[in-house]
Short mmCIF file of C-alpha atoms in Angstrom, two decimals:
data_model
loop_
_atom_site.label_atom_id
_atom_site.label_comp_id
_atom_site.label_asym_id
_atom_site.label_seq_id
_atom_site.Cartn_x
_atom_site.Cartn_y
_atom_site.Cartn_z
CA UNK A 1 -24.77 21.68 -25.91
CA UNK A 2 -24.62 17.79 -26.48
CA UNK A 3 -23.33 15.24 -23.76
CA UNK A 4 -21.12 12.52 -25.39
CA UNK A 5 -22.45 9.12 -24.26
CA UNK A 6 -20.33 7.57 -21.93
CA UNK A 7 -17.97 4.71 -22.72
CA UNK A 8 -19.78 1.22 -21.96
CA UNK A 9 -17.76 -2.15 -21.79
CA UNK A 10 -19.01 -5.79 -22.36
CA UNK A 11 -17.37 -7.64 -19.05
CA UNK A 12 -17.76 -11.09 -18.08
CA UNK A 13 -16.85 -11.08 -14.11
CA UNK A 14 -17.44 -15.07 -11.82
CA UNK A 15 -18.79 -14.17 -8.23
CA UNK A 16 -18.40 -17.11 -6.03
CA UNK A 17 -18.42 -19.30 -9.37
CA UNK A 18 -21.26 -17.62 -11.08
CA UNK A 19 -21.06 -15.89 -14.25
CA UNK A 20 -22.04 -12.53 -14.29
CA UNK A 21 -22.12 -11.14 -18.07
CA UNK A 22 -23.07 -7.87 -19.08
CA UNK A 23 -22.45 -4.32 -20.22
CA UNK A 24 -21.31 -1.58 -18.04
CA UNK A 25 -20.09 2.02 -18.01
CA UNK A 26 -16.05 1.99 -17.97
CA UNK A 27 -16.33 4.23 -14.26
CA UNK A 28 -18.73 1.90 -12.65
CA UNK A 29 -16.61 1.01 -9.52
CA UNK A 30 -16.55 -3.14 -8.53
CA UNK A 31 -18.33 -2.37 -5.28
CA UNK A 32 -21.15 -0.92 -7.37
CA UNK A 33 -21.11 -3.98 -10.02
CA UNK A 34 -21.00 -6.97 -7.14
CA UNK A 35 -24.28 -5.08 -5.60
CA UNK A 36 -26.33 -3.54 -8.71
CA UNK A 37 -25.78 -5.98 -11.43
CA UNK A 38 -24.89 -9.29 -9.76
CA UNK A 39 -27.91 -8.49 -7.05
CA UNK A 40 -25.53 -9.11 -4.48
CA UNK A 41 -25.79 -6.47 -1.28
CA UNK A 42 -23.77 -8.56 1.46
CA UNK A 43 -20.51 -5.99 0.05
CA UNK A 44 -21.39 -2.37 1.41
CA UNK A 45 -20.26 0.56 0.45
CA UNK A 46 -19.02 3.08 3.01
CA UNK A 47 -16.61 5.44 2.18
CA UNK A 48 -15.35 4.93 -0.95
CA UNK A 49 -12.16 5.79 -0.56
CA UNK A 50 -10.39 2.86 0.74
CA UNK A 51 -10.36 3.23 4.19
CA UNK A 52 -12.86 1.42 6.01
CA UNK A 53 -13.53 -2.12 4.81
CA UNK A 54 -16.46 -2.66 4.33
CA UNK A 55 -16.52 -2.82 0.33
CA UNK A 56 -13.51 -5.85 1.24
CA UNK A 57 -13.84 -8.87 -0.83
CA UNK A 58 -11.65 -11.51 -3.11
CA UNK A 59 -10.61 -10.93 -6.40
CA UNK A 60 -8.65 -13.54 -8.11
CA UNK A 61 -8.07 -14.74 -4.94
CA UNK A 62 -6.68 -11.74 -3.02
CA UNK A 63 -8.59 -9.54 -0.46
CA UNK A 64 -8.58 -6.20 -2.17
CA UNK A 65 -11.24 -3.16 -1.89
CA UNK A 66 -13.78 -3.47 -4.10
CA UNK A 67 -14.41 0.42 -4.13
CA UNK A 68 -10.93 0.85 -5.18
CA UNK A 69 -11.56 -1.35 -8.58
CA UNK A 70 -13.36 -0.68 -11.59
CA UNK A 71 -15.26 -3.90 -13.00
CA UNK A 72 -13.23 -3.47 -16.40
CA UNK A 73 -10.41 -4.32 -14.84
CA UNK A 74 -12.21 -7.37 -13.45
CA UNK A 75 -13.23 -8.66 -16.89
CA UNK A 76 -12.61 -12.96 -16.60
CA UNK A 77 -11.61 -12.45 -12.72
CA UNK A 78 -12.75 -14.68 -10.45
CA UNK A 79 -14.36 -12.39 -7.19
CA UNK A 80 -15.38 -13.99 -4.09
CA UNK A 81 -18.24 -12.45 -1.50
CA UNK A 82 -19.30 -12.82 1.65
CA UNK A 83 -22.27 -14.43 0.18
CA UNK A 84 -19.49 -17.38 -0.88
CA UNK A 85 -18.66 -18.27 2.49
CA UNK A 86 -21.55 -20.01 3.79
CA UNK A 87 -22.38 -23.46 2.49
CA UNK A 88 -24.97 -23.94 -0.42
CA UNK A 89 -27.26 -25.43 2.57
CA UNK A 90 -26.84 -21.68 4.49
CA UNK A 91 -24.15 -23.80 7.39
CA UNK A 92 -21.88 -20.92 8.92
CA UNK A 93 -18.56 -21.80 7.98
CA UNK A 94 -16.63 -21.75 11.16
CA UNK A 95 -15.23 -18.04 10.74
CA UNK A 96 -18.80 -16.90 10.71
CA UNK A 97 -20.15 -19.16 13.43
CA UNK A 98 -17.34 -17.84 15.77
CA UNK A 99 -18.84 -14.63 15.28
CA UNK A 100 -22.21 -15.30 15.89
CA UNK A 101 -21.10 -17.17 19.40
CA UNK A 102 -18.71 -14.13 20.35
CA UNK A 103 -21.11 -11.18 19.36
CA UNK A 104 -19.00 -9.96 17.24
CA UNK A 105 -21.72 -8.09 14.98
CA UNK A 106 -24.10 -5.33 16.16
CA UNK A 107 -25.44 -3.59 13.25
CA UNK A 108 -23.40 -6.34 10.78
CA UNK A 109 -22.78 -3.34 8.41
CA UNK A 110 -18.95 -4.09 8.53
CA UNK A 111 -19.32 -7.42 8.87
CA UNK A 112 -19.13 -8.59 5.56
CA UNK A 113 -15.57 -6.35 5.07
CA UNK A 114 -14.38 -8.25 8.39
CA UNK A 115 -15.15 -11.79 7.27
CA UNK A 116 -13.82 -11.41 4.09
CA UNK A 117 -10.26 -9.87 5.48
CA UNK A 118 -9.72 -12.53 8.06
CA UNK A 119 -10.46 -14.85 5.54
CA UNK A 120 -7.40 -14.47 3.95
CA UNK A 121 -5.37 -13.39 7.32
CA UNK A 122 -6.28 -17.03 8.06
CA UNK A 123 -5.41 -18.83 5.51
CA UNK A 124 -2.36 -17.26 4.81
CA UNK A 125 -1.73 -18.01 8.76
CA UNK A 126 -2.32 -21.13 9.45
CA UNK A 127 -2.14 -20.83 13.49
CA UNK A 128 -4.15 -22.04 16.65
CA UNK A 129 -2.10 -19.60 18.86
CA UNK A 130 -2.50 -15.63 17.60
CA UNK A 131 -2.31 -13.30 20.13
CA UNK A 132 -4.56 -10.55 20.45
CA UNK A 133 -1.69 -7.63 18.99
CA UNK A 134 -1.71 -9.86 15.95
CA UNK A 135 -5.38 -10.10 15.24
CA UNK A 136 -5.58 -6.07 16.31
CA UNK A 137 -3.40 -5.66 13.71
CA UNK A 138 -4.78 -8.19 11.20
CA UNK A 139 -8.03 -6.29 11.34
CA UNK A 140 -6.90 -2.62 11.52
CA UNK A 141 -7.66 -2.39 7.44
CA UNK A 142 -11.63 -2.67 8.52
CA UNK A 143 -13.51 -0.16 10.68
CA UNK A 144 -16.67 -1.19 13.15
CA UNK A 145 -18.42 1.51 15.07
CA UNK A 146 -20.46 -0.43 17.10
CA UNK A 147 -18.99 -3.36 18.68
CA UNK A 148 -15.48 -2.19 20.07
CA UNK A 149 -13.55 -4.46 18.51
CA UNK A 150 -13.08 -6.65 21.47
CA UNK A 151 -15.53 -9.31 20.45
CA UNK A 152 -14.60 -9.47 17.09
CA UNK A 153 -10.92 -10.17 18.07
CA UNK A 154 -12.73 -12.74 20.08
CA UNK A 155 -14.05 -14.24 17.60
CA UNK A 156 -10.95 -14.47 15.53
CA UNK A 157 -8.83 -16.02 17.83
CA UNK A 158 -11.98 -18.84 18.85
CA UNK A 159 -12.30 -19.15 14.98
CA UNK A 160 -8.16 -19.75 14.47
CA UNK A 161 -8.02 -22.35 17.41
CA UNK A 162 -11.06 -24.47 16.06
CA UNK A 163 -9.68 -24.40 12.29
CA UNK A 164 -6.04 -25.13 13.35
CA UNK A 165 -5.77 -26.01 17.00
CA UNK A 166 -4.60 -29.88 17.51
CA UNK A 167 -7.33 -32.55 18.09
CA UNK A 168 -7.95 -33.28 22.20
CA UNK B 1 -18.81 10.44 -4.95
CA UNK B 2 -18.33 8.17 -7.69
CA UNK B 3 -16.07 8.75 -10.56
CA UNK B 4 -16.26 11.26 -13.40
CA UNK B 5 -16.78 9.49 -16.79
CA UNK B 6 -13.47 8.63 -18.94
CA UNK B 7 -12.48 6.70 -21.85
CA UNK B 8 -10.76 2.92 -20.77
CA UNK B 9 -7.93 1.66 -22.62
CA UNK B 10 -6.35 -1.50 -21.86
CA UNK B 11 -2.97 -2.05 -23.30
CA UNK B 12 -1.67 -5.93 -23.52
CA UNK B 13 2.14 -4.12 -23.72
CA UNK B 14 3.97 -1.71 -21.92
CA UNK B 15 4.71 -0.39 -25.10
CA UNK B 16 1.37 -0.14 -26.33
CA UNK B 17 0.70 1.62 -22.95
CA UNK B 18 3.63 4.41 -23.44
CA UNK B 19 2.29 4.81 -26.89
CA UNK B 20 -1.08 5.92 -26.06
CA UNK B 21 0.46 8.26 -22.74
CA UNK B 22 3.16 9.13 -25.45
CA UNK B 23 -0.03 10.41 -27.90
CA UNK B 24 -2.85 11.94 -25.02
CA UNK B 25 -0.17 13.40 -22.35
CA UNK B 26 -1.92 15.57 -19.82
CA UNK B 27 -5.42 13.80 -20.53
CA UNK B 28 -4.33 10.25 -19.30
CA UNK B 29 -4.09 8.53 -16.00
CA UNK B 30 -2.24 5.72 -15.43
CA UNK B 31 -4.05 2.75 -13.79
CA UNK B 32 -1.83 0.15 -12.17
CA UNK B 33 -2.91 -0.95 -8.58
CA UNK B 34 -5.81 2.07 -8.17
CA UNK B 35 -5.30 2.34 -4.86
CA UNK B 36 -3.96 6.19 -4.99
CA UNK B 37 -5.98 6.90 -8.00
CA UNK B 38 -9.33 5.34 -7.44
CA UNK B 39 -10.04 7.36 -4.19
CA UNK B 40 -8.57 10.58 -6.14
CA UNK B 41 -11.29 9.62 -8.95
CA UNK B 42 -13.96 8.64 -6.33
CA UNK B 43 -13.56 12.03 -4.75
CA UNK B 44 -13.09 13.61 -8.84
CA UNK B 45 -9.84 15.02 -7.19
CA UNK B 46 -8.51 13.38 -10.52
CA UNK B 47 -10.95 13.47 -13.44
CA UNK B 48 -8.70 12.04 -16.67
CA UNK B 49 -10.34 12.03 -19.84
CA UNK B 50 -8.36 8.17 -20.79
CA UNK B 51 -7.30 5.71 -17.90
CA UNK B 52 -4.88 3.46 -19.40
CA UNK B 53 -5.02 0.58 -17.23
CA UNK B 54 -1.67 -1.58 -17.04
CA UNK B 55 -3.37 -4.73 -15.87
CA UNK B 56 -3.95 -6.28 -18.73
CA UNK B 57 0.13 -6.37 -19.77
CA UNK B 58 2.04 -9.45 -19.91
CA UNK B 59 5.47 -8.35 -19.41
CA UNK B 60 5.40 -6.10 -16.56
CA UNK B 61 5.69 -7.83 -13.43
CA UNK B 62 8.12 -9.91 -11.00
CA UNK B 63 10.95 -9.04 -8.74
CA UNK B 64 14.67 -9.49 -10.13
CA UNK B 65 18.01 -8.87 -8.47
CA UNK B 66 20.33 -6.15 -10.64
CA UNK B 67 23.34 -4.71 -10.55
CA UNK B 68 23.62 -4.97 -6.55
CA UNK B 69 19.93 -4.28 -6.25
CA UNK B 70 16.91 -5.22 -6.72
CA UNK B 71 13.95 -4.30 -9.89
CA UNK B 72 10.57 -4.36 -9.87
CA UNK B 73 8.07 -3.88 -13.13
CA UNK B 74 5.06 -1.17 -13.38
CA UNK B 75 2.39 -4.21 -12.21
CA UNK B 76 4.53 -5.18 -9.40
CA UNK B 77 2.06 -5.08 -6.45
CA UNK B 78 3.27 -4.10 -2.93
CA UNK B 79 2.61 -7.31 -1.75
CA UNK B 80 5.07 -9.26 -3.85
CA UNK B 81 7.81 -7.29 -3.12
CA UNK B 82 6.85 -7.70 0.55
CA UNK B 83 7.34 -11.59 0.18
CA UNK B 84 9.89 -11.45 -2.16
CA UNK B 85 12.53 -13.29 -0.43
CA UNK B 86 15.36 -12.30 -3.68
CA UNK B 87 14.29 -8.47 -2.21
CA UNK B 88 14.78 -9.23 1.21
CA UNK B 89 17.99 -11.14 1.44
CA UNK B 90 19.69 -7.93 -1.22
CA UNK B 91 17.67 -5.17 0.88
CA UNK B 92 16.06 -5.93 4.27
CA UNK B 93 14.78 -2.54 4.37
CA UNK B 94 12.29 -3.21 1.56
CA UNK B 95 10.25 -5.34 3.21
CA UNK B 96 10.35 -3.26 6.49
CA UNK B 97 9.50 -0.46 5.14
CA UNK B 98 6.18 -2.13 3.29
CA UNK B 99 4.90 -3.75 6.62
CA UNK B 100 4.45 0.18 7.19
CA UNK B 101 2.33 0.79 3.72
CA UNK B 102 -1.64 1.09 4.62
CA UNK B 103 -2.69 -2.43 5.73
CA UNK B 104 -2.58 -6.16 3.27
CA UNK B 105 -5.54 -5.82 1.56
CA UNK B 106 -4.24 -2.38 -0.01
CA UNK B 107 -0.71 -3.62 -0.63
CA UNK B 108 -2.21 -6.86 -2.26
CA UNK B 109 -3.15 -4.38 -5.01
CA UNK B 110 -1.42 -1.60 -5.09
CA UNK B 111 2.02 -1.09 -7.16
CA UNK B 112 5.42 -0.14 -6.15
CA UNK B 113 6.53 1.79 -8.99
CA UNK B 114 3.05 3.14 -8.90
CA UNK B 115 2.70 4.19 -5.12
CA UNK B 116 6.68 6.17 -6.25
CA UNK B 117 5.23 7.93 -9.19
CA UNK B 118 1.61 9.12 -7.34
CA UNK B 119 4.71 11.43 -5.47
CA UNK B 120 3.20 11.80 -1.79
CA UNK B 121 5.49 13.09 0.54
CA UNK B 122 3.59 11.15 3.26
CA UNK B 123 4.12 8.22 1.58
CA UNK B 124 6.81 5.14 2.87
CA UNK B 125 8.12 3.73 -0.48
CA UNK B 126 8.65 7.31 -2.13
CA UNK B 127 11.09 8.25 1.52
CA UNK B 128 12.57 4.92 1.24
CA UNK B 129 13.32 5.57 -2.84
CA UNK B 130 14.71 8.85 -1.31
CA UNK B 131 17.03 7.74 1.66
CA UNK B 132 18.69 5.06 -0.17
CA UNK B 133 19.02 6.72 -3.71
CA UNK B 134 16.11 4.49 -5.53
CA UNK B 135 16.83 5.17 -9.46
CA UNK B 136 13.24 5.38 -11.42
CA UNK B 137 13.08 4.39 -15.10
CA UNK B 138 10.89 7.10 -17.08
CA UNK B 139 9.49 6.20 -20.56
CA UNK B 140 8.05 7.89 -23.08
CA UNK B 141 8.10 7.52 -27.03
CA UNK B 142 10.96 9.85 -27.18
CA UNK B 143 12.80 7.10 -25.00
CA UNK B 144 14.25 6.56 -21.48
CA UNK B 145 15.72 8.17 -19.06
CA UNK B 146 16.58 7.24 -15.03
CA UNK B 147 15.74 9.49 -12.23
CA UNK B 148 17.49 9.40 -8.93
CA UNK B 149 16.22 9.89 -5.59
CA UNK B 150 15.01 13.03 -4.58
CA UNK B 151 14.88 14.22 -8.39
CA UNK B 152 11.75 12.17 -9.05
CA UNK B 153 10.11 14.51 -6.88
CA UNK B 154 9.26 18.03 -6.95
CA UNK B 155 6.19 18.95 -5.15
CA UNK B 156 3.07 17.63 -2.83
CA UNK B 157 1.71 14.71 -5.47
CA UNK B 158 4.43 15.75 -8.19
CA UNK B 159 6.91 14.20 -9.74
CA UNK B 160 9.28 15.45 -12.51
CA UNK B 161 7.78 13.02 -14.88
CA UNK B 162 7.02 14.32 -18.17
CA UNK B 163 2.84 14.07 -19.61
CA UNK B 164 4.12 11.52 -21.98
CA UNK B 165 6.32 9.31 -19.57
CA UNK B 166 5.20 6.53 -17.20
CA UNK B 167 7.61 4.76 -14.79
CA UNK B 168 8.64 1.85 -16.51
CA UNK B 169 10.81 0.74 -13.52
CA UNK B 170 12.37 1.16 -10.07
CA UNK B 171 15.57 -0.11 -8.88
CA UNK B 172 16.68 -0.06 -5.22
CA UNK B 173 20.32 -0.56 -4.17
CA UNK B 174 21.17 -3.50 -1.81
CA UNK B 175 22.53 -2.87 1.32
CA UNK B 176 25.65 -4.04 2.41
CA UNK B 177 25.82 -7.46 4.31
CA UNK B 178 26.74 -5.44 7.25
CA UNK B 179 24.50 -2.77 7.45
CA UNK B 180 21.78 -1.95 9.65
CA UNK B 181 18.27 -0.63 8.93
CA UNK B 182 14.90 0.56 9.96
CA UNK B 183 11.60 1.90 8.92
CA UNK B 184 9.51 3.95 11.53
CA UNK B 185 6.66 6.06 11.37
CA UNK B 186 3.93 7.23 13.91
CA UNK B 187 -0.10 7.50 12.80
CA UNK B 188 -2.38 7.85 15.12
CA UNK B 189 -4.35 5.03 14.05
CA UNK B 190 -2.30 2.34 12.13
CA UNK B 191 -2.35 1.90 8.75
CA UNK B 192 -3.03 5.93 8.40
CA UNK B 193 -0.81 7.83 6.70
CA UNK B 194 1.55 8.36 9.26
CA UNK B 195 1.90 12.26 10.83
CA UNK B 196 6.40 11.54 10.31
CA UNK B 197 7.96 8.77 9.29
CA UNK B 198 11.85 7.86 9.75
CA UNK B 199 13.94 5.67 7.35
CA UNK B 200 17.87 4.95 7.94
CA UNK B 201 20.62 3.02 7.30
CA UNK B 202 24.29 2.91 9.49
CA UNK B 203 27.15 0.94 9.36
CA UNK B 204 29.98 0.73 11.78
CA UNK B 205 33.06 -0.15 12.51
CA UNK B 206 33.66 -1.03 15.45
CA UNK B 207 31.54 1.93 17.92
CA UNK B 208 31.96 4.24 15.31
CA UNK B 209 29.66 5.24 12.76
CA UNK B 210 31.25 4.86 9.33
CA UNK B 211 28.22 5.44 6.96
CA UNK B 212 24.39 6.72 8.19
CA UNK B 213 21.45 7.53 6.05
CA UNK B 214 18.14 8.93 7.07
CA UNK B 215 14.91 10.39 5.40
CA UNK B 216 11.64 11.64 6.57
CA UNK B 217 8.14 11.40 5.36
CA UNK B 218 5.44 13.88 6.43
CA UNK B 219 7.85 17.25 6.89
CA UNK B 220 7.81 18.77 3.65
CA UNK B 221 6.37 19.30 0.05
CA UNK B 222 8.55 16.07 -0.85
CA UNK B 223 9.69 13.26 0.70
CA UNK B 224 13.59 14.36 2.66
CA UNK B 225 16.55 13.16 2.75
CA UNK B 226 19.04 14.91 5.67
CA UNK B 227 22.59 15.70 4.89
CA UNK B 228 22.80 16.93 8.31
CA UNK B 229 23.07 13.39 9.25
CA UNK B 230 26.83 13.18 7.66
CA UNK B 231 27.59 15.12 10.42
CA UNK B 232 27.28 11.55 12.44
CA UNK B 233 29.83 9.76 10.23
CA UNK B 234 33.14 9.66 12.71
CA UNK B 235 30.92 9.85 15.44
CA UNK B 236 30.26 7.04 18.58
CA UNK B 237 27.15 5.21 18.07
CA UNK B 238 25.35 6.00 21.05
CA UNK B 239 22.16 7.81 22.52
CA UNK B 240 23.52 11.16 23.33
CA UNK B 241 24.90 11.04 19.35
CA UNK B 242 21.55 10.36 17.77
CA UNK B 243 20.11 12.48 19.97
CA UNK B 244 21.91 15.93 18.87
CA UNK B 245 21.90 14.37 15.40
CA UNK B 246 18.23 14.22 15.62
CA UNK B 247 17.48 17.70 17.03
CA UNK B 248 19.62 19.29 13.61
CA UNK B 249 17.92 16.96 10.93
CA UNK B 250 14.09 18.10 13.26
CA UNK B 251 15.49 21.55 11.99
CA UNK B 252 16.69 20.57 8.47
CA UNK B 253 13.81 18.54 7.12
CA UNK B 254 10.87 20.12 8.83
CA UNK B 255 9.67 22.88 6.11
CA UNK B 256 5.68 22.15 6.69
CA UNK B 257 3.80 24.95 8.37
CA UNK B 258 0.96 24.19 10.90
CA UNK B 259 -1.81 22.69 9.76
CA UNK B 260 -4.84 21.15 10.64
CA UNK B 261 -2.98 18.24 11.20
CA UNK B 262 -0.41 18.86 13.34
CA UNK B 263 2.08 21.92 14.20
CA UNK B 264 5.22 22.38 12.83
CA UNK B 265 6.54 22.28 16.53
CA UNK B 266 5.05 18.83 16.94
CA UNK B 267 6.42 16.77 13.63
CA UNK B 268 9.86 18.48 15.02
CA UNK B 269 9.23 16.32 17.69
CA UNK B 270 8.34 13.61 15.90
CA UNK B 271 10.76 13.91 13.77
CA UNK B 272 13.61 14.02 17.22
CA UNK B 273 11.95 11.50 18.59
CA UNK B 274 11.09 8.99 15.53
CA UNK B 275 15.18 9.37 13.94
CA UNK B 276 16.77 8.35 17.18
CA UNK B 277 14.50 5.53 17.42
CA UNK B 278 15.55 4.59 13.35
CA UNK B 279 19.18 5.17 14.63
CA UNK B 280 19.05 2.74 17.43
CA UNK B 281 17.37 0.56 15.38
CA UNK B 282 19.92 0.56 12.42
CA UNK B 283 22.71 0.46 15.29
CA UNK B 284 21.52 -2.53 16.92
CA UNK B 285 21.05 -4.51 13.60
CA UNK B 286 23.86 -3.23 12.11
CA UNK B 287 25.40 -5.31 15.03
CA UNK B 288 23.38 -8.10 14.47
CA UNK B 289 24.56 -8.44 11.01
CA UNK B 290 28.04 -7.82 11.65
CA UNK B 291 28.01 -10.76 14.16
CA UNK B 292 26.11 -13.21 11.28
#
């Protein structure tokens, strides 16, 4: 009994405006490429299925689930990580240092998923003034198991008031 | 898990795309937004020998108004139908009905047409193709055909497409400038499939209800649409109307048995309780809109 070799595809995939050019097996999920072959682990994988968040990341400029993508279908897109938010220096953008002032990370495993959705919930909101049903809601795609979700709501609303609020 | 391997074709045409469904049938999966197939894959629930991925076509997206309605392509995602303002001034209950699908980051991706063909009875855009008489456009090399409403669907995750035929389109209706709407659905976390879901439309004249539709999600092998509910066409729009028309469509469209899930008992309940709060929804936008 021979095994057919599996299919392999030359892709050419820009994480946070690197290029990232190699060959890969046509089933090899996105999740798997952005932490195997581009080296970068910030994106977790936890249930691959869709469902929790934590795999959450940008591709072509839209939060998607990076479980729920094979990298052949991201040949020439551009992806963005959590490892793309920070500045080149390592600076918290201000997201990511509202989280680290409200405690909104225990073990951090979701973390990444989090900062990546609100990302977008953010900049396709441009507000000062969410209240707390809207950022419950804006971060129902994304699971945490440790914090509560209290201080990460925290966190958002602290984050949307220094990014939009009005100058004193 | 991760996936089962599989041979990855990626079309630039629709065309192209029917062609090779047209010439591998039963071995090929459609990928459009992956976000019903990928998990099916990831669990090797689904294990297709060719994914033919539609992402690479060029001439099958966008949202266009049609013959009183509204179209949308194989590679429209969720999302752009859900900001589609074209959609939402012909058919309010679009966009109502996909604040309900999963949560952004899934609609971002996933497809409409696709999300209608994967055929989950759970689902909110296969009720809402249901209630309101969606027509799907099936195509295969032999041609096209349309599919109304509740014909698209035949079974949990089955449609009554053919091997060779991929949904090429899906057309909802408008709704009339005076008609009222609403989309609800109880999960018990949100963004979960929901347990029941409710979809209606009514229109009145005056207190009386002159037209009413409503369809369920979560009660049966496919996604239902009542015809009890004609029996509140004629009748006063009030509570103690949707109530009794609620407690015969609960014993209409309820065919599940009980499951791990929930009892058959309970999504009655659901289904009493969720339909009089669609009713009383529609009613009190119908009379919004009839006031504009």
């Amino acid at each position: 009994m021979s095994v057919e070799p599996e299919q392999v595809v030359d892709v050419n995939i820009i994480i946070n405006g690197t290029e990232c050019a190699t060959s890969v097996p046509s089933r090899m999920l996105l999740s798997d490429f952005i932490r195997h072959e581009a080296g970068l682990t910030g994106t977790h994988v936890g249930c691959e299925h869709g469902v929790c968040g934590c795999c959450t990341v940008m591709i072509d400029g839209v939060s998607a689930r990076s479980c729920l993508a094979f990298a052949v279908q991201c040949d020439g897109s551009e992806i963005r990580t959590v490892e793309g938010l920070a500045a080149v220096d390592d600076t918290l953008n201000p997201l990511q240092q509202a989280f680290h002032e409200c405690h909104a990370l225990q073990c951090g495993f979701c973390t990444p998923g989090f900062l990546m959705a609100i990302t977008e919930f953010l900049d396709r909101n441009q507000r000062a003034d969410f209240s707390e049903t809207e950022v419950r809601e804006a971060i129902s795609g994304n699971l945490c198991r440790c914090t509560g979700y209290t201080s990460i709501v925290d966190a958002v609303l602290l984050a949307a008031k220094r990014m939009y609020g009005k100058e004193d | 898990m991760k996936p089962a391997a599989f041979t990855y074709m990626r079309p630039e045409t629709i065309s192209e795309a029917v062609a090779i469904r047209g010439e591998y049938g039963y071995d090929t999966a459609i990928l459009a937004g992956g976000q019903s197939l990928i998990p099916m894959m990831n669990f090797r629930l689904a294990r297709p020998e060719i994914v033919i991925d539609l992402g690479g076509t060029t001439d099958a997206r966008g949202v266009i108004e049609r013959g009183g309605g509204v179209a949308v392509a194989p590679m429209t995602r969720q999302r752009d139908l859900e900001v589609s303002d074209i959609a939402h001034q012909n058919n309010p209950l679009i966009r109502e009905t996909l604040r309900h699908v999963a949560h952004a980051v899934v609609r971002n991706r996933g497809t409409v047409c696709g999300s209608i063909a994967h055929a989950d009875a759970s689902a909110e855009q296969p009720t809402l193709f249901v209630t309101i008489d969606g027509v799907a456009t099936a195509t295969s090399p032999r041609g096209s055909r349309t599919i109304t409403g509740g014909e698209l669907f035949s079974f949990h995750l089955t449609s009554t497409l053919e091997p060779d035929e991929i949904v090429t389109e899906v057309w909802f209706p408008g709704l009339a400038s005076d008609e009222g709407y609403a989309f609800t659905e109880f999960a018990r976390r949100h963004g979960d499939y929901a347990l029941v879901g409710a979809c209606a439309t009514m229109r009145l004249d005056g207190d009386t209800v002159t037209s009413v539709r409503v369809g369920c999600s979560g009660v049966a092998p496919t996604p239902a649409r009542s015809v009890a509910v004609e029996q509140l066409v004629g009748q006063r729009a009030d509570q103690p109307s949707f109530t009794g028309i609620a407690a015969a469509i609960a014993e209409e469209v309820v065919e599940s048995g009980d499951d791990p899930t929930a009892s058959t008992a309970y999504r009655k309940h659901l289904v009493r309780e969720l339909v009089v709060e669609a009713l009383v929804t529609a009613n009190a936008r119908a009379n919004e809109r009839r006031a504009d």
